């Protein structure tokens, strides 16, 4: 049973989530191939070759794949699909974008965002914003799957896979990249961080998010936000944790001034330890927090920073 | 330019769903239903394009039993010109939904199809992309800004590291993210007017598509409950617990 795993990367670094997606692939079967599609992405190919449990790396290095446009990538994956029974990508924005196109071109449906594998055709995935867990069997001949990386543990990176350079170029020619506006940060990626501190509406404004910086520095944490904080314009949307933002499961999640709406909880309730700092003792966040402190965040944050 | 907006009837986003005791599915009996929030944003965007003089006609379409006419009427009250219901009592997989929508696209020839990025019940995030593949149209998913420039549409997308802008040749597919716009409320006069707007009913079986299921739902269970922990009195106590009890910081 052959499995094709799509590597998530930014043309220079293989994203840590791919290591978790490979773990999901291993739960399904053996004979795993990674596809690296990008432009000037040799460093990603090298990193992919070291991923444990992978036998082959397919490298498609071409300008047509630089921005991983769904139209071009989906055609490439479909070209390769004949040799694989399972086609798997991480449920990050790139994978979510092109994989359903792959599925439709192959005339199969997709199983999105799996958090568990029961067998090679049966998968576990959350529905209704994580308020129910469905066990779903795919009846299609090929399985097109996206993986929620927080459901799996990363595989190690001391492997040695064979690299095969692909000479296929698939360019649909109906879309083009205009510009990127990426948030620059020295902090760890939200998806990969072992500690996350998030602010909500209680932070009151964007400037007050600076109160989280010192604590994040001391803990090596990433900084997240609730939708309320993003909608109010305090911070950019790529910091949003929740149903429509990022799903995270760090060792420690500190929620500051976040009430704990369903849509936020779905994004972080699989964290190992949850700490809530909120002045409202009735806030729903306290129902999931391992440790809560009822306090004004403007008093609590400086004190916490000083005592870490 | 015609704009097609597929919408879905789903459980209201404020409702806490309950799993049925026999674990066959969630219990939707007597639960408040509404238009999927992302679809509402799609309708709003289409209506704004019409108000800006760019779109000439906005067509809302929904697939389901008679009850989804309620959401189509909502879309009409928000400013859509006419509606199409594709009648079926089956629960369809997203590929089959996309195939039905493809037929409507062939009939109506819209320049733009605007969908929500995901339905808050199945959380699939697939239909728009699948429709793109089936029609050969390019796609701008997770859109936070849509600008028509000649025969192209520039779509700014919410991606993991920030924002990305793409230029798509029209006809094209756009799927909406939450920050694309803030949907308006339907006024009472508009709700009354919507009752007289055309709503065509077509039968899913008449399209000649094999709609047999692609997936089988074996079981639905409630998620593992998280137990509430303890409330500490001081920051000192919190730091001490995190270091020595939870051992998540050193």
XYZ file of C-alpha atoms in Angstrom:
558
model
C 0.000 0.000 0.000
C 1.772 3.160 -1.183
C 1.257 6.532 0.431
C 2.129 9.961 -0.966
C 2.674 12.712 1.621
C 2.800 16.345 0.523
C 5.554 18.335 2.266
C 4.521 21.694 3.745
C 7.337 24.211 3.382
C 8.190 27.801 2.481
C 10.850 26.869 -0.134
C 13.584 26.962 2.519
C 12.351 25.071 5.587
C 10.304 21.893 5.933
C 7.469 22.685 8.360
C 7.485 20.687 11.586
C 3.851 19.703 10.992
C 4.956 17.508 8.065
C 6.721 15.228 10.568
C 3.375 14.673 12.289
C 1.634 14.040 8.997
C 4.218 11.345 8.238
C 3.324 9.798 11.608
C -0.313 9.675 10.452
C 0.836 8.040 7.211
C 2.734 5.419 9.205
C -0.443 4.617 11.116
C -2.062 3.834 7.749
C 0.677 1.771 6.142
C 4.224 1.411 4.855
C 5.998 2.557 1.687
C 5.781 6.313 2.218
C 6.895 8.834 -0.404
C 7.195 12.572 0.280
C 6.523 15.078 -2.495
C 8.385 18.389 -2.282
C 6.920 20.827 -4.775
C 8.389 24.323 -4.793
C 11.036 26.531 -6.349
C 14.692 26.690 -5.308
C 13.755 24.334 -2.532
C 16.766 21.988 -2.372
C 17.118 22.538 1.388
C 13.560 21.248 1.830
C 14.331 18.193 -0.315
C 17.400 17.500 1.859
C 15.334 17.831 5.035
C 12.577 15.601 3.641
C 15.125 12.869 2.827
C 16.009 12.681 6.525
C 12.447 12.113 7.735
C 12.114 8.690 9.354
C 9.884 6.092 7.768
C 10.094 7.668 4.326
C 11.494 5.588 1.477
C 11.484 8.103 -1.345
C 11.416 11.873 -1.877
C 10.004 13.257 -5.115
C 11.414 16.704 -5.893
C 9.457 18.987 -8.230
C 11.502 22.182 -8.353
C 10.020 24.660 -10.794
C 8.885 28.293 -10.884
C 5.332 27.045 -11.487
C 5.304 25.701 -7.911
C 6.956 28.656 -6.149
C 3.790 29.913 -4.461
C 2.120 26.507 -4.417
C -0.873 27.706 -6.391
C -3.693 25.193 -6.002
C -4.312 25.011 -9.755
C -0.721 23.957 -10.536
C -0.005 21.744 -7.522
C -3.254 19.792 -7.881
C -2.416 18.900 -11.484
C 1.035 17.706 -10.389
C -0.327 15.500 -7.619
C -2.949 14.035 -9.951
C -0.179 13.153 -12.454
C 1.556 11.175 -9.710
C -1.582 9.715 -8.152
C -1.764 6.462 -10.147
C 0.980 4.907 -8.019
C -0.570 5.675 -4.649
C -3.558 4.474 -2.702
C -3.401 7.249 -0.112
C -2.614 10.881 -0.785
C -2.060 12.860 2.381
C -1.362 16.492 3.235
C -1.260 18.513 6.419
C -4.402 20.524 7.172
C -2.554 23.844 6.977
C -3.661 26.537 4.557
C -1.688 25.102 1.602
C -2.989 21.564 2.032
C -6.559 22.724 2.678
C -6.327 24.820 -0.467
C -5.202 22.309 -3.096
C -6.155 18.866 -1.747
C -9.925 19.040 -2.423
C -8.994 19.943 -6.004
C -6.896 16.784 -6.179
C -9.787 14.757 -4.794
C -12.298 16.125 -7.297
C -9.919 15.573 -10.230
C -9.533 11.959 -9.095
C -13.327 11.705 -8.682
C -13.123 10.875 -4.972
C -14.192 12.819 -1.916
C -11.761 13.999 0.735
C -11.544 13.117 4.414
C -10.560 16.399 6.088
C -8.601 17.073 9.238
C -8.225 13.568 10.642
C -7.019 13.192 14.239
C -6.849 9.400 14.304
C -6.501 6.338 12.074
C -8.636 3.235 12.715
C -7.620 1.349 9.595
C -6.482 2.082 6.049
C -9.981 3.273 5.096
C -11.449 4.418 8.420
C -10.516 7.669 10.102
C -11.460 9.791 13.090
C -12.201 13.481 12.661
C -13.863 16.242 14.662
C -17.105 17.807 13.415
C -19.309 20.655 14.712
C -16.316 22.696 15.888
C -14.905 19.732 17.779
C -18.117 19.171 19.749
C -18.503 15.721 18.222
C -15.997 13.157 17.009
C -16.923 11.203 13.885
C -15.562 7.856 12.738
C -15.763 7.867 8.942
C -15.133 5.114 6.424
C -14.076 6.127 2.929
C -15.792 4.088 0.199
C -13.617 5.544 -2.580
C -10.813 3.593 -4.239
C -8.239 6.268 -3.457
C -8.142 8.078 -0.143
C -7.405 11.779 -0.201
C -6.802 12.920 3.360
C -5.728 15.996 5.281
C -4.247 15.561 8.744
C -4.698 17.744 11.812
C -1.120 17.671 13.036
C -2.014 18.085 16.718
C -3.480 14.559 16.574
C -0.101 12.891 15.944
C 3.444 12.897 17.381
C 6.276 13.968 15.091
C 8.562 11.267 13.661
C 12.338 11.567 14.064
C 14.634 12.973 11.392
C 17.576 10.602 11.085
C 16.373 8.721 8.034
C 17.944 8.489 4.620
C 15.482 8.355 1.739
C 16.220 8.139 -1.964
C 15.656 11.411 -3.851
C 14.029 11.314 -7.286
C 13.951 14.512 -9.320
C 10.728 14.970 -11.269
C 10.765 16.590 -14.670
C 7.033 17.209 -14.890
C 5.772 20.773 -15.016
C 2.060 21.342 -14.619
C 0.987 24.943 -15.108
C -2.734 25.646 -15.386
C -1.959 29.235 -16.365
C -5.158 30.716 -14.956
C -3.851 32.180 -11.707
C -0.784 34.094 -10.657
C 0.829 35.323 -7.481
C 0.734 39.067 -6.839
C 2.179 39.664 -3.383
C 2.697 38.348 0.128
C 2.281 40.217 3.368
C 3.807 37.899 5.911
C 4.055 38.581 9.603
C 7.684 38.597 10.703
C 8.425 37.119 14.059
C 11.407 35.804 15.959
C 9.137 33.648 18.055
C 8.357 29.996 17.421
C 5.563 29.108 15.006
C 2.177 28.737 16.713
C 1.782 25.242 15.298
C 5.145 24.077 16.625
C 5.444 25.963 19.936
C 5.438 23.961 23.161
C 4.234 26.993 25.099
C 1.657 29.510 23.856
C 0.399 32.635 25.578
C -2.739 34.123 24.026
C -4.564 37.389 24.570
C -8.239 38.137 24.073
C -10.576 41.094 24.137
C -9.530 41.725 27.737
C -6.175 42.998 26.466
C -8.126 46.133 25.438
C -5.754 47.219 22.652
C -2.850 46.116 20.491
C -0.224 47.941 22.551
C -1.100 45.916 25.631
C -0.075 42.736 23.793
C 3.464 43.916 24.608
C 2.699 42.790 28.165
C 2.864 39.233 26.803
C 6.298 39.701 25.181
C 8.414 39.421 28.325
C 6.605 36.283 29.470
C 6.831 34.765 25.987
C 10.582 35.506 25.939
C 11.142 33.819 29.286
C 9.138 30.743 28.333
C 10.211 30.542 24.677
C 6.529 30.822 23.873
C 4.575 31.785 20.774
C 1.920 34.486 21.102
C -1.638 33.773 19.993
C -4.964 35.567 20.123
C -8.692 35.012 20.222
C -10.925 36.031 17.336
C -12.223 38.940 19.393
C -8.685 40.338 19.625
C -8.119 39.867 15.904
C -11.469 41.363 14.879
C -10.859 44.342 17.141
C -7.637 44.911 15.182
C -5.308 44.319 18.164
C -3.190 41.757 16.268
C -3.012 40.203 12.761
C -5.289 37.299 11.864
C -2.519 34.713 11.502
C -2.230 34.781 15.310
C -5.801 33.552 15.737
C -6.349 30.300 17.613
C -9.715 28.614 17.091
C -12.134 26.910 14.718
C -11.372 29.328 11.911
C -7.789 30.041 12.911
C -5.051 27.686 14.011
C -5.569 24.497 15.993
C -2.832 24.126 18.603
C -1.977 21.623 21.322
C 1.087 22.869 23.219
C 2.312 21.580 26.591
C 1.245 24.846 28.188
C -1.439 27.259 26.954
C -1.914 30.487 28.899
C -5.177 32.281 28.075
C -5.163 35.905 29.155
C -8.368 37.945 29.032
C -10.078 35.255 26.929
C -13.609 34.266 27.965
C -13.458 30.840 26.295
C -16.128 30.774 23.558
C -16.756 27.386 21.844
C -14.978 28.606 18.711
C -11.818 29.425 20.680
C -11.846 26.290 22.835
C -11.881 24.041 19.762
C -8.519 25.512 18.811
C -6.719 24.840 22.087
C -8.575 22.381 24.309
C -6.159 19.548 23.521
C -3.326 21.471 25.184
C -1.666 19.503 27.978
C -1.978 22.201 30.630
C -4.274 25.207 30.323
C -3.874 28.295 32.497
C -6.527 31.007 32.574
C -5.971 34.551 33.765
C -9.295 36.353 33.831
C -11.018 38.788 36.148
C -14.442 37.208 35.555
C -14.767 34.104 37.764
C -17.752 32.992 35.628
C -15.785 32.955 32.333
C -16.219 29.567 30.578
C -12.428 29.301 30.172
C -12.231 28.292 33.862
C -14.208 25.133 33.044
C -11.329 23.783 30.971
C -8.379 25.407 32.753
C -6.112 23.225 34.883
C -5.023 26.318 36.776
C -7.010 29.489 36.918
C -6.390 32.781 38.606
C -9.116 35.362 39.011
C -7.183 38.595 38.636
C -6.856 41.746 36.591
C -4.438 40.865 33.804
C -2.767 44.282 34.090
C -1.655 43.355 37.618
C -1.092 39.659 36.975
C 1.037 39.815 33.813
C 3.880 42.025 35.150
C 3.960 39.966 38.336
C 4.065 36.710 36.394
C 6.865 38.026 34.199
C 8.872 39.045 37.261
C 8.465 35.661 38.940
C 9.330 33.381 36.036
C -21.599 39.926 -14.584
C -23.498 37.156 -12.837
C -22.498 35.956 -9.380
C -23.548 32.561 -8.044
C -23.618 32.021 -4.279
C -24.097 28.478 -2.953
C -25.355 28.495 0.646
C -25.927 25.840 3.306
C -28.507 25.422 6.060
C -26.694 24.399 9.253
C -27.209 24.334 12.999
C -27.024 27.848 14.492
C -23.436 28.545 15.536
C -24.438 29.379 19.124
C -26.080 26.027 19.730
C -24.146 23.453 21.729
C -24.677 20.220 19.815
C -25.625 16.965 21.509
C -24.581 13.551 20.296
C -27.465 11.055 20.056
C -27.389 8.341 22.759
C -27.038 5.610 20.083
C -23.923 7.401 18.706
C -25.389 7.442 15.184
C -25.014 11.199 14.710
C -25.640 14.512 16.435
C -29.218 15.307 17.412
C -30.690 17.958 15.112
C -34.342 17.500 16.142
C -35.880 20.802 17.301
C -32.544 22.599 17.058
C -32.328 26.159 15.764
C -31.020 26.216 12.182
C -29.534 29.129 10.267
C -27.564 30.076 7.186
C -23.914 28.987 7.610
C -21.972 32.083 8.820
C -19.372 31.815 6.039
C -22.171 31.572 3.428
C -23.746 34.714 4.858
C -20.451 36.511 4.236
C -20.496 35.172 0.659
C -23.996 36.563 0.079
C -22.937 39.916 1.528
C -19.898 40.099 -0.751
C -22.002 39.324 -3.832
C -24.594 41.932 -2.880
C -21.844 44.518 -2.343
C -20.499 43.745 -5.842
C -23.997 44.392 -7.158
C -24.305 47.647 -5.233
C -20.938 48.715 -6.645
C -22.335 48.238 -10.142
C -19.976 45.326 -10.878
C -22.390 42.412 -10.590
C -25.676 42.504 -12.489
C -27.386 39.522 -10.915
C -26.852 37.518 -7.724
C -28.206 33.963 -7.679
C -28.335 31.969 -4.446
C -28.433 28.180 -4.624
C -28.865 25.564 -1.918
C -29.047 21.775 -1.908
C -31.352 19.979 0.484
C -34.958 19.316 1.380
C -37.693 21.960 1.442
C -36.427 23.400 4.729
C -33.416 25.014 3.009
C -35.827 27.369 1.227
C -35.900 29.291 4.503
C -32.169 30.081 4.109
C -32.638 30.876 0.410
C -35.347 33.391 1.393
C -32.868 34.872 3.874
C -30.336 35.275 1.054
C -33.036 36.932 -1.074
C -33.881 39.275 1.798
C -30.190 40.184 2.053
C -30.201 41.215 -1.604
C -29.891 38.170 -3.870
C -32.073 38.458 -6.997
C -33.292 34.903 -7.337
C -32.780 31.485 -5.820
C -32.475 27.856 -6.873
C -33.172 24.932 -4.578
C -31.859 21.528 -5.604
C -34.240 19.168 -3.881
C -32.858 16.070 -2.172
C -33.494 14.409 1.160
C -30.120 12.638 1.147
C -27.032 13.873 2.992
C -24.499 14.313 0.223
C -20.688 14.151 0.347
C -18.932 17.328 -0.755
C -17.875 15.863 -4.118
C -21.510 15.168 -4.999
C -22.478 18.678 -3.854
C -19.737 20.085 -6.100
C -21.003 18.007 -9.047
C -24.527 19.392 -8.647
C -23.142 22.929 -8.382
C -21.094 22.309 -11.537
C -24.362 21.707 -13.424
C -25.777 24.995 -12.134
C -22.554 26.755 -13.194
C -22.955 25.287 -16.693
C -26.554 26.516 -16.875
C -26.034 29.968 -15.417
C -22.484 30.760 -16.638
C -21.557 33.029 -13.701
C -18.292 35.008 -13.826
C -17.804 34.535 -10.128
C -18.892 31.822 -7.695
C -18.592 32.887 -4.049
C -18.860 30.198 -1.356
C -18.101 30.059 2.346
C -14.713 28.514 3.149
C -16.304 25.831 5.306
C -19.623 24.767 6.790
C -19.603 24.860 10.587
C -21.292 21.440 10.838
C -19.115 19.120 8.739
C -16.038 21.422 8.965
C -14.814 19.975 5.640
C -13.518 23.038 3.798
C -13.739 21.280 0.393
C -16.687 22.290 -1.780
C -15.324 25.491 -3.345
C -12.024 23.875 -4.250
C -13.795 20.816 -5.708
C -16.068 23.014 -7.793
C -12.926 24.786 -9.033
C -11.429 21.482 -10.148
C -14.624 20.288 -11.854
C -15.211 23.547 -13.742
C -11.509 24.191 -14.396
C -11.843 27.606 -12.751
C -9.020 29.062 -10.630
C -9.736 29.570 -6.940
C -9.132 32.208 -4.291
C -9.808 30.439 -1.005
C -10.017 31.992 2.501
C -10.534 35.455 0.991
C -10.315 38.562 3.147
C -10.468 40.958 0.188
C -11.898 40.640 -3.340
C -11.208 43.213 -6.069
C -12.392 42.949 -9.663
C -9.857 44.356 -12.121
C -10.954 43.980 -15.726
C -11.276 40.301 -16.571
C -9.337 39.303 -13.456
C -10.197 39.113 -9.812
C -7.558 39.902 -7.216
C -8.100 37.910 -4.057
C -6.241 38.514 -0.808
C -6.126 35.266 1.141
C -5.579 34.485 4.806
C -2.669 32.033 4.858
C -0.665 30.588 7.752
C 2.071 33.218 7.800
C -0.109 36.244 7.033
C -1.752 37.355 3.783
C -1.220 36.411 0.149
C -2.709 38.123 -2.904
C -3.430 36.204 -6.110
C -4.767 37.321 -9.492
C -7.287 34.897 -11.006
C -8.647 34.837 -14.542
C -12.445 34.966 -14.457
C -14.645 33.005 -14.299
C -13.282 32.159 -10.870
C -14.161 30.690 -7.477
C -13.827 32.635 -4.236
C -14.319 31.172 -0.759
C -14.857 33.588 2.100
C -13.023 33.986 5.373
C -14.584 35.677 8.377
C -12.828 38.968 7.859
C -14.039 39.544 4.294
C -16.970 41.679 5.431
C -19.613 42.141 8.082
C -22.970 40.851 6.822
C -25.969 43.183 7.080
C -29.247 42.351 8.770
C -32.311 41.774 6.626
C -34.882 44.522 7.179
C -38.571 43.678 7.510
C -39.537 45.292 4.152
C -36.756 43.307 2.470
C -37.941 40.099 4.112
C -41.441 40.814 2.741
C -40.056 41.598 -0.723
C -37.994 38.393 -0.671
C -41.192 36.368 -0.544
C -42.038 37.503 -4.057
C -38.609 36.906 -5.571
C -38.294 33.833 -7.843
C -37.235 30.534 -6.279
C -36.838 27.613 -8.711
C -36.947 24.069 -7.420
C -34.981 21.431 -9.307
C -34.734 17.769 -8.422
C -31.231 16.437 -7.705
C -32.126 13.136 -9.370
C -32.833 14.921 -12.694
C -29.214 15.963 -13.195
C -28.118 12.437 -14.108
C -25.255 12.413 -11.596
C -24.399 9.346 -9.555
C -25.008 10.690 -6.042
C -24.280 7.475 -4.166
C -22.377 8.047 -0.913
C -18.582 8.287 -0.940
C -18.236 7.911 2.802
C -19.978 6.017 5.556
C -20.471 7.565 8.971
C -19.771 4.701 11.356
C -20.068 6.447 14.690
C -20.324 9.848 16.353
C -19.177 10.282 19.943
C -18.860 13.244 22.295
C -15.292 14.523 22.689
C -13.331 13.627 25.804
C -14.391 15.969 28.596
C -11.754 18.136 30.171
C -12.058 18.372 33.912
C -12.040 21.804 35.472
C -8.869 22.284 37.505
C -8.164 24.490 40.456
C -8.256 28.216 41.023
C -5.095 29.540 42.639
C -4.978 32.678 44.737
C -1.612 34.185 43.862
C 0.869 34.332 41.000
C 3.455 32.719 43.296
C 1.190 29.739 43.733
C 0.573 29.567 39.977
C 4.291 29.577 39.147
C 4.963 26.986 41.852
C 2.226 24.668 40.455
C 3.460 25.022 36.893
C 7.013 24.198 37.960
C 6.475 21.422 40.458
C 3.044 19.916 39.835
C 2.494 20.246 36.076
C 6.239 20.434 35.325
C 5.601 22.418 32.155
C 8.087 25.171 32.986
C 11.470 25.023 34.630
